[in-house]
XYZ file of N, CA and C in Angstrom:
633
model
N -49.018 200.722 61.655
C -49.291 200.680 60.212
C -49.981 199.369 59.836
N -51.024 199.452 59.070
C -51.754 198.274 58.620
C -50.962 197.561 57.528
N -50.662 196.266 57.754
C -49.828 195.521 56.789
C -50.532 195.341 55.458
N -51.876 195.533 55.436
C -52.629 195.350 54.209
C -52.681 196.613 53.362
N -52.044 197.690 53.865
C -52.006 198.940 53.121
C -50.724 199.035 52.297
N -50.709 199.960 51.373
C -49.499 200.285 50.621
C -48.959 199.176 49.769
N -47.636 198.993 49.822
C -46.946 198.077 48.927
C -47.366 196.619 49.138
N -47.627 196.243 50.389
C -48.009 194.853 50.669
C -49.311 194.493 49.963
N -50.285 195.388 50.077
C -51.582 195.143 49.427
C -51.438 195.096 47.914
N -50.634 196.000 47.359
C -50.431 196.037 45.908
C -49.749 194.763 45.422
N -48.759 194.298 46.187
C -48.038 193.084 45.811
C -48.965 191.871 45.834
N -49.756 191.748 46.905
C -50.693 190.630 47.009
C -51.751 190.686 45.913
N -52.217 191.906 45.610
C -53.207 192.073 44.544
C -52.631 191.669 43.197
N -51.365 192.048 42.965
C -50.712 191.705 41.696
C -50.516 190.196 41.569
N -50.087 189.559 42.658
C -49.892 188.111 42.635
C -51.213 187.382 42.399
N -52.272 187.884 43.036
C -53.600 187.286 42.843
C -54.047 187.419 41.396
N -53.821 188.599 40.822
C -54.198 188.827 39.423
C -53.436 187.910 38.475
N -52.154 187.681 38.776
C -51.337 186.798 37.946
C -51.909 185.378 37.961
N -52.261 184.897 39.153
C -52.821 183.543 39.279
C -54.172 183.451 38.564
N -55.032 184.465 38.754
C -56.353 184.458 38.101
C -56.195 184.471 36.582
N -55.299 185.331 36.084
C -55.065 185.412 34.641
C -54.549 184.086 34.111
N -53.648 183.460 34.849
C -53.091 182.181 34.421
C -54.160 181.089 34.385
N -55.035 181.077 35.388
C -56.106 180.083 35.433
C -57.104 180.295 34.295
N -57.383 181.555 33.965
C -58.255 181.857 32.821
C -57.627 181.344 31.528
N -56.334 181.569 31.384
C -55.615 181.108 30.196
C -55.693 179.584 30.064
N -55.486 178.879 31.175
C -55.568 177.412 31.158
C -56.978 176.961 30.798
N -57.973 177.572 31.434
C -59.362 177.200 31.212
C -59.769 177.381 29.750
N -59.401 178.531 29.172
C -59.802 178.819 27.794
C -58.924 178.092 26.773
N -57.832 177.490 27.231
C -56.950 176.736 26.330
C -57.298 175.258 26.281
N -58.200 174.823 27.153
C -58.524 173.394 27.261
C -58.935 172.759 25.936
N -59.741 173.445 25.093
C -60.080 172.798 23.799
C -58.884 172.646 22.852
N -57.697 173.088 23.252
C -56.449 173.041 22.474
C -56.473 174.006 21.291
N -57.496 173.936 20.443
C -57.548 174.819 19.272
C -57.696 176.281 19.685
N -58.137 176.521 20.922
C -58.309 177.904 21.387
C -57.112 178.403 22.187
N -56.017 177.659 22.168
C -54.860 178.074 22.949
C -54.272 179.396 22.444
N -54.329 179.616 21.128
C -53.816 180.877 20.591
C -54.720 182.049 20.970
N -56.056 181.972 20.780
C -56.913 183.058 21.255
C -56.758 183.322 22.758
N -56.610 182.248 23.539
C -56.428 182.407 24.980
C -55.109 183.104 25.285
N -54.073 182.771 24.526
C -52.767 183.410 24.719
C -52.811 184.872 24.305
N -53.509 185.160 23.203
C -53.671 186.547 22.764
C -54.387 187.352 23.847
N -55.440 186.777 24.424
C -56.188 187.457 25.482
C -55.309 187.679 26.714
N -54.519 186.680 27.083
C -53.633 186.811 28.235
C -52.606 187.907 28.027
N -51.956 187.902 26.872
C -50.955 188.924 26.578
C -51.614 190.300 26.468
N -52.852 190.336 25.962
C -53.586 191.593 25.877
C -53.834 192.196 27.248
N -54.169 191.352 28.225
C -54.356 191.820 29.601
C -53.032 192.328 30.165
N -51.958 191.589 29.905
C -50.627 192.012 30.355
C -50.272 193.372 29.754
N -50.610 193.548 28.483
C -50.371 194.831 27.811
C -51.120 195.961 28.511
N -52.376 195.715 28.875
C -53.166 196.721 29.592
C -52.557 197.021 30.956
N -52.080 196.000 31.626
C -51.410 196.218 32.903
C -50.191 197.112 32.725
N -49.440 196.845 31.669
C -48.169 197.536 31.458
C -48.357 198.965 30.949
N -49.251 199.153 29.984
C -49.389 200.462 29.334
C -50.485 201.337 29.932
N -51.569 200.714 30.361
C -52.723 201.483 30.831
C -52.912 201.413 32.340
N -52.010 200.715 33.019
C -52.103 200.551 34.476
C -53.444 199.941 34.890
N -53.990 199.133 33.988
C -55.243 198.419 34.254
C -55.001 197.366 35.333
N -55.957 197.174 36.234
C -55.806 196.199 37.303
C -56.819 195.066 37.216
N -57.818 195.210 36.337
C -58.813 194.157 36.212
C -58.260 192.984 35.389
N -58.912 191.841 35.511
C -58.453 190.650 34.797
C -59.569 190.048 33.946
N -60.660 189.674 34.565
C -61.708 188.917 33.879
C -62.331 189.677 32.709
N -62.784 190.899 32.941
C -63.482 191.651 31.894
C -62.593 191.916 30.685
N -61.365 192.456 30.870
C -60.524 192.669 29.675
C -60.132 191.372 28.985
N -59.946 190.295 29.747
C -59.610 189.002 29.147
C -60.735 188.547 28.216
N -61.977 188.594 28.714
C -63.118 188.151 27.908
C -63.328 189.052 26.699
N -63.128 190.355 26.868
C -63.288 191.299 25.756
C -62.288 191.014 24.647
N -61.029 190.848 25.009
C -59.984 190.597 24.016
C -60.180 189.229 23.373
N -60.558 188.236 24.172
C -60.779 186.890 23.644
C -61.861 186.914 22.567
N -62.979 187.575 22.855
C -64.070 187.647 21.875
C -63.652 188.444 20.635
N -62.956 189.556 20.846
C -62.581 190.435 19.747
C -61.572 189.778 18.805
N -60.664 188.994 19.368
C -59.580 188.409 18.577
C -59.793 186.928 18.249
N -60.958 186.380 18.630
C -61.185 184.941 18.471
C -61.057 184.485 17.023
N -61.787 185.116 16.115
C -61.784 184.676 14.716
C -60.396 184.811 14.099
N -59.794 185.977 14.275
C -58.476 186.235 13.692
C -57.434 185.252 14.229
N -57.421 185.063 15.542
C -56.401 184.205 16.140
C -56.627 182.730 15.837
N -57.881 182.332 15.589
C -58.139 180.950 15.172
C -57.662 180.714 13.744
N -57.931 181.690 12.867
C -57.519 181.563 11.468
C -56.004 181.477 11.337
N -55.305 182.174 12.219
C -53.840 182.134 12.184
C -53.313 181.005 13.068
N -53.889 180.883 14.264
C -53.347 179.979 15.269
C -53.436 178.507 14.941
N -54.587 178.058 14.431
C -54.753 176.624 14.161
C -53.759 176.132 13.106
N -53.665 176.800 11.929
C -52.651 176.366 10.947
C -51.231 176.497 11.489
N -50.991 177.542 12.284
C -49.643 177.768 12.822
C -49.250 176.644 13.779
N -50.169 176.221 14.630
C -49.899 175.114 15.545
C -49.699 173.806 14.777
N -50.449 173.620 13.708
C -50.312 172.408 12.894
C -48.940 172.370 12.226
N -48.474 173.524 11.771
C -47.134 173.596 11.167
C -46.075 173.234 12.200
N -46.217 173.779 13.411
C -45.268 173.471 14.482
C -45.257 171.995 14.827
N -46.439 171.390 14.907
C -46.535 169.959 15.211
C -45.900 169.124 14.102
N -46.113 169.538 12.848
C -45.536 168.818 11.706
C -44.013 168.897 11.725
N -43.473 170.069 12.061
C -42.016 170.234 12.137
C -41.416 169.337 13.220
N -42.070 169.278 14.374
C -41.582 168.419 15.459
C -41.675 166.942 15.071
N -42.755 166.591 14.384
C -42.914 165.202 13.918
C -41.801 164.847 12.934
N -41.533 165.755 11.993
C -40.476 165.512 11.005
C -39.131 165.330 11.689
N -38.846 166.192 12.684
C -37.559 166.107 13.388
C -37.428 164.768 14.100
N -38.519 164.294 14.707
C -38.510 162.995 15.384
C -38.247 161.862 14.396
N -38.882 161.949 13.240
C -38.683 160.927 12.205
C -37.237 160.914 11.734
N -36.662 162.102 11.505
C -35.294 162.189 10.998
C -34.275 161.664 12.007
N -34.568 161.817 13.312
C -33.663 161.294 14.333
C -33.662 159.766 14.359
N -34.714 159.175 13.816
C -34.847 157.720 13.876
C -34.417 156.999 12.595
N -33.977 157.761 11.596
C -33.483 157.103 10.388
C -32.004 156.770 10.579
N -31.447 155.842 9.780
C -30.050 155.416 9.951
C -29.070 156.584 9.840
N -27.958 156.456 10.559
C -26.931 157.491 10.537
C -26.377 157.682 9.128
N -26.010 158.911 8.854
C -25.452 159.223 7.548
C -25.601 160.697 7.227
N -25.082 161.084 6.061
C -25.108 162.496 5.663
C -26.536 163.013 5.502
N -27.393 162.186 4.887
C -28.781 162.599 4.648
C -29.488 162.872 5.971
N -29.289 161.968 6.936
C -29.907 162.142 8.254
C -29.467 163.451 8.888
N -28.158 163.685 8.895
C -27.624 164.899 9.508
C -28.130 166.154 8.797
N -28.162 166.109 7.470
C -28.616 167.273 6.698
C -30.076 167.585 6.996
N -30.905 166.542 7.046
C -32.333 166.742 7.329
C -32.551 167.298 8.731
N -31.774 166.800 9.703
C -31.900 167.275 11.084
C -31.492 168.745 11.194
N -30.382 169.092 10.547
C -29.888 170.475 10.599
C -30.873 171.437 9.937
N -31.356 171.065 8.750
C -32.288 171.936 8.014
C -33.594 172.103 8.794
N -34.122 170.985 9.307
C -35.381 171.053 10.053
C -35.213 171.845 11.338
N -34.087 171.680 12.012
C -33.821 172.432 13.250
C -33.754 173.928 12.964
N -33.149 174.282 11.839
C -33.060 175.695 11.456
C -34.456 176.264 11.174
N -35.274 175.481 10.470
C -36.648 175.920 10.174
C -37.447 176.075 11.469
N -37.247 175.159 12.417
C -37.928 175.247 13.712
C -37.502 176.507 14.455
N -36.222 176.849 14.358
C -35.726 178.066 15.002
C -36.402 179.297 14.408
N -36.526 179.340 13.075
C -37.229 180.449 12.418
C -38.696 180.479 12.842
N -39.282 179.298 12.964
C -40.680 179.177 13.412
C -40.852 179.756 14.817
N -39.935 179.410 15.706
C -39.992 179.898 17.087
C -39.797 181.412 17.143
N -38.846 181.912 16.345
C -38.601 183.358 16.309
C -39.858 184.108 15.854
N -40.473 183.594 14.803
C -41.694 184.233 14.294
C -42.810 184.155 15.327
N -42.894 183.025 16.020
C -43.928 182.839 17.039
C -43.808 183.860 18.160
N -42.582 184.300 18.438
C -42.346 185.283 19.508
C -43.188 186.531 19.299
N -43.272 186.984 18.035
C -43.949 188.253 17.754
C -45.342 188.088 17.159
N -45.748 186.870 16.902
C -47.042 186.661 16.250
C -48.201 187.170 17.117
N -48.176 186.839 18.403
C -49.242 187.291 19.306
C -49.205 188.810 19.501
N -48.033 189.412 19.788
C -48.002 190.873 19.893
C -48.466 191.588 18.625
N -48.120 191.040 17.454
C -48.562 191.658 16.194
C -50.079 191.566 16.073
N -50.663 190.430 16.447
C -52.117 190.290 16.402
C -52.802 191.300 17.314
N -52.163 191.630 18.424
C -52.734 192.608 19.348
C -52.601 194.034 18.821
N -51.480 194.304 18.163
C -51.189 195.673 17.717
C -51.791 196.019 16.368
N -52.016 195.000 15.541
C -52.498 195.246 14.180
C -53.901 194.674 14.007
N -54.846 195.517 13.659
C -56.234 195.060 13.486
C -56.614 194.827 12.028
N -55.872 195.456 11.117
C -56.286 195.434 9.715
C -55.456 194.513 8.826
N -54.343 194.016 9.358
C -53.491 193.158 8.545
C -54.140 191.797 8.320
N -53.966 191.263 7.118
C -54.437 189.909 6.834
C -53.406 188.901 7.326
N -53.731 187.629 7.194
C -52.910 186.583 7.791
C -51.472 186.595 7.276
N -51.305 186.593 5.953
C -49.959 186.517 5.381
C -49.103 187.723 5.752
N -49.596 188.963 5.603
C -48.794 190.121 6.017
C -48.474 190.108 7.507
N -49.395 189.567 8.325
C -49.165 189.515 9.767
C -48.009 188.580 10.108
N -47.978 187.431 9.436
C -46.881 186.490 9.666
C -45.568 187.082 9.163
N -45.617 187.758 8.011
C -44.413 188.410 7.478
C -43.886 189.463 8.444
N -44.804 190.237 9.025
C -44.399 191.281 9.969
C -43.771 190.664 11.218
N -44.370 189.584 11.721
C -43.820 188.901 12.892
C -42.429 188.352 12.587
N -42.277 187.792 11.383
C -40.979 187.248 10.967
C -39.929 188.358 10.890
N -40.305 189.499 10.307
C -39.367 190.620 10.171
C -38.976 191.172 11.544
N -39.950 191.298 12.437
C -39.668 191.827 13.775
C -38.726 190.913 14.544
N -38.829 189.615 14.294
C -37.995 188.666 15.035
C -36.515 188.864 14.741
N -36.196 189.458 13.584
C -34.795 189.698 13.226
C -34.368 191.140 13.485
N -35.305 191.964 13.947
C -34.963 193.352 14.258
C -34.018 193.410 15.455
N -34.265 192.534 16.429
C -33.383 192.434 17.594
C -33.304 190.956 17.965
N -32.276 190.279 17.454
C -32.152 188.839 17.665
C -31.991 188.480 19.134
N -31.398 189.382 19.914
C -31.203 189.094 21.338
C -32.551 188.936 22.048
N -33.528 189.746 21.637
C -34.866 189.645 22.221
C -35.513 188.317 21.832
N -35.407 187.960 20.558
C -35.998 186.702 20.092
C -35.402 185.512 20.829
N -34.078 185.484 20.949
C -33.410 184.406 21.681
C -33.867 184.381 23.134
N -33.929 185.557 23.749
C -34.309 185.648 25.165
C -35.708 185.106 25.405
N -36.648 185.514 24.549
C -38.038 185.072 24.720
C -38.162 183.560 24.521
N -37.474 183.027 23.517
C -37.510 181.581 23.283
C -36.932 180.833 24.479
N -35.788 181.308 24.992
C -35.144 180.665 26.148
C -36.036 180.739 27.380
N -36.642 181.900 27.622
C -37.525 182.069 28.782
C -38.726 181.131 28.685
N -39.316 181.041 27.491
C -40.490 180.180 27.300
C -40.136 178.707 27.480
N -39.029 178.285 26.884
C -38.579 176.893 27.030
C -38.251 176.596 28.493
N -37.625 177.559 29.169
C -37.288 177.391 30.586
C -38.552 177.241 31.433
N -39.591 178.018 31.092
C -40.861 177.933 31.825
C -41.478 176.543 31.670
N -41.425 176.013 30.439
C -41.958 174.666 30.189
C -41.169 173.634 30.993
N -39.849 173.815 31.059
C -38.988 172.901 31.812
C -39.313 172.963 33.303
N -39.535 174.176 33.826
C -39.871 174.343 35.245
C -41.181 173.629 35.579
N -42.175 173.782 34.689
C -43.469 173.122 34.911
C -43.313 171.601 34.902
N -42.449 171.096 34.012
C -42.234 169.645 33.958
C -41.597 169.125 35.245
N -40.788 169.957 35.898
C -40.128 169.557 37.149
C -41.022 169.804 38.358
N -41.725 170.938 38.324
C -42.583 171.323 39.449
C -43.973 171.659 38.918
N -44.818 170.656 38.718
C -46.152 170.856 38.107
C -47.003 171.917 38.792
N -46.796 172.131 40.096
C -47.607 173.106 40.823
C -47.433 174.521 40.278
N -46.296 174.788 39.620
C -46.025 176.128 39.095
C -46.917 176.476 37.913
N -47.670 175.486 37.433
C -48.558 175.743 36.287
C -49.639 176.757 36.640
N -49.898 176.971 37.924
C -50.963 177.902 38.309
C -50.575 179.361 38.091
N -49.275 179.635 37.860
C -48.871 181.028 37.644
C -47.821 181.215 36.554
N -47.171 180.145 36.120
C -46.011 180.289 35.243
C -46.349 180.868 33.878
N -47.546 180.557 33.350
C -47.923 181.056 32.023
C -48.043 182.565 32.003
N -48.798 183.126 32.959
C -48.992 184.577 33.026
C -47.690 185.295 33.358
N -46.893 184.699 34.253
C -45.616 185.315 34.611
C -44.684 185.358 33.410
N -44.652 184.278 32.641
C -43.825 184.225 31.431
C -44.307 185.256 30.416
N -45.627 185.384 30.278
C -46.198 186.371 29.352
C -45.798 187.787 29.747
N -45.776 188.081 31.048
C -45.386 189.408 31.535
C -43.933 189.723 31.182
N -43.061 188.745 31.407
C -41.635 188.951 31.129
C -41.403 189.099 29.627
N -42.003 188.190 28.857
C -41.811 188.220 27.403
C -42.386 189.482 26.781
N -43.533 189.957 27.298
C -44.133 191.168 26.736
C -43.204 192.361 26.894
N -42.539 192.456 28.037
C -41.622 193.581 28.256
C -40.490 193.572 27.232
N -39.992 192.379 26.910
C -38.951 192.267 25.885
C -39.488 192.716 24.526
N -40.636 192.177 24.144
C -41.203 192.489 22.829
C -41.605 193.957 22.726
N -42.097 194.517 23.814
C -42.513 195.920 23.804
C -41.331 196.836 23.490
N -40.155 196.481 23.990
C -38.958 197.272 23.697
C -38.649 197.261 22.206
N -38.851 196.108 21.571
C -38.619 196.023 20.129
C -39.605 196.903 19.378
N -40.879 196.869 19.766
C -41.878 197.735 19.125
C -41.523 199.206 19.308
N -41.014 199.567 20.474
C -40.617 200.949 20.719
C -39.447 201.349 19.820
N -38.483 200.441 19.655
C -37.336 200.718 18.784
C -37.779 200.898 17.340
N -38.681 200.026 16.886
C -39.185 200.116 15.510
C -39.939 201.425 15.308
N -40.781 201.766 16.272
C -41.556 203.014 16.174
C -40.637 204.227 16.159
N -39.619 204.212 17.014
C -38.665 205.315 17.055
C -37.895 205.423 15.748
N -37.506 204.278 15.198
C -36.778 204.251 13.926
C -37.639 204.794 12.795
N -38.914 204.385 12.764
C -39.829 204.860 11.719
C -40.077 206.358 11.825
N -40.189 206.856 13.067
C -40.392 208.291 13.277
C -39.179 209.080 12.824
N -37.983 208.529 13.085
C -36.751 209.194 12.655
C -36.659 209.244 11.142
N -36.998 208.131 10.472
C -36.986 208.088 9.011
C -37.978 209.084 8.424
N -39.168 209.161 9.047
C -40.186 210.103 8.549
C -39.718 211.526 8.738
N -39.038 211.812 9.834
C -38.537 213.164 10.112
C -37.464 213.554 9.091
N -36.559 212.609 8.821
C -35.483 212.877 7.856
C -36.062 213.091 6.457
N -37.029 212.252 6.082
C -37.631 212.360 4.759
C -38.356 213.707 4.608
N -39.010 214.128 5.678
C -39.779 215.364 5.642
C -38.894 216.584 5.485
N -37.744 216.567 6.152
C -36.879 217.748 6.177
C -35.724 217.715 5.197
N -35.484 216.567 4.605
C -34.309 216.454 3.736
C -34.661 216.159 2.291
N -35.916 215.861 1.985
C -36.280 215.499 0.607
C -37.423 216.383 0.107
């Protein structure tokens, strides 16, 4: 039996695709302001892998990047600035003298950061799934989805933070950790979208037959 046939070849091909996708994401994220469009494109490729059994990387990545560039920049740049401002505020509050005000500011800001992270979990998937929503409704939808299944939101945040921690300890993992994290997180988020869709279909069925 040829070792390059069957499961071995598929596994090697998948690993190669993960590395290529991750390198594309890094390359297109270099200007910093394009990190959100690059992330949208990466998750879009992962979505195609998961739902359409697509095996290509470069062509779908470039297609999604171009298609979602304007939308993801309009949302992503202000969103990243808000995140940076929240982290800056938290750092400032940790450096003020001890007291009730300090503790209150830290707690409130930490809570807002948690809401920010939860919303961020679904912001990219919503941008991929919704083509007609404007910026404000899109953020509202991402925020609402984050509370539909809190376990998913917590899981995705923990996985993402863990990935960042792994890269800080083992920098070499940067060549694949982004795409691998996107694959894991997408599966979690996809389950939430399926639950929402199933719930909406059930409500429509009940309304149709009972009212």
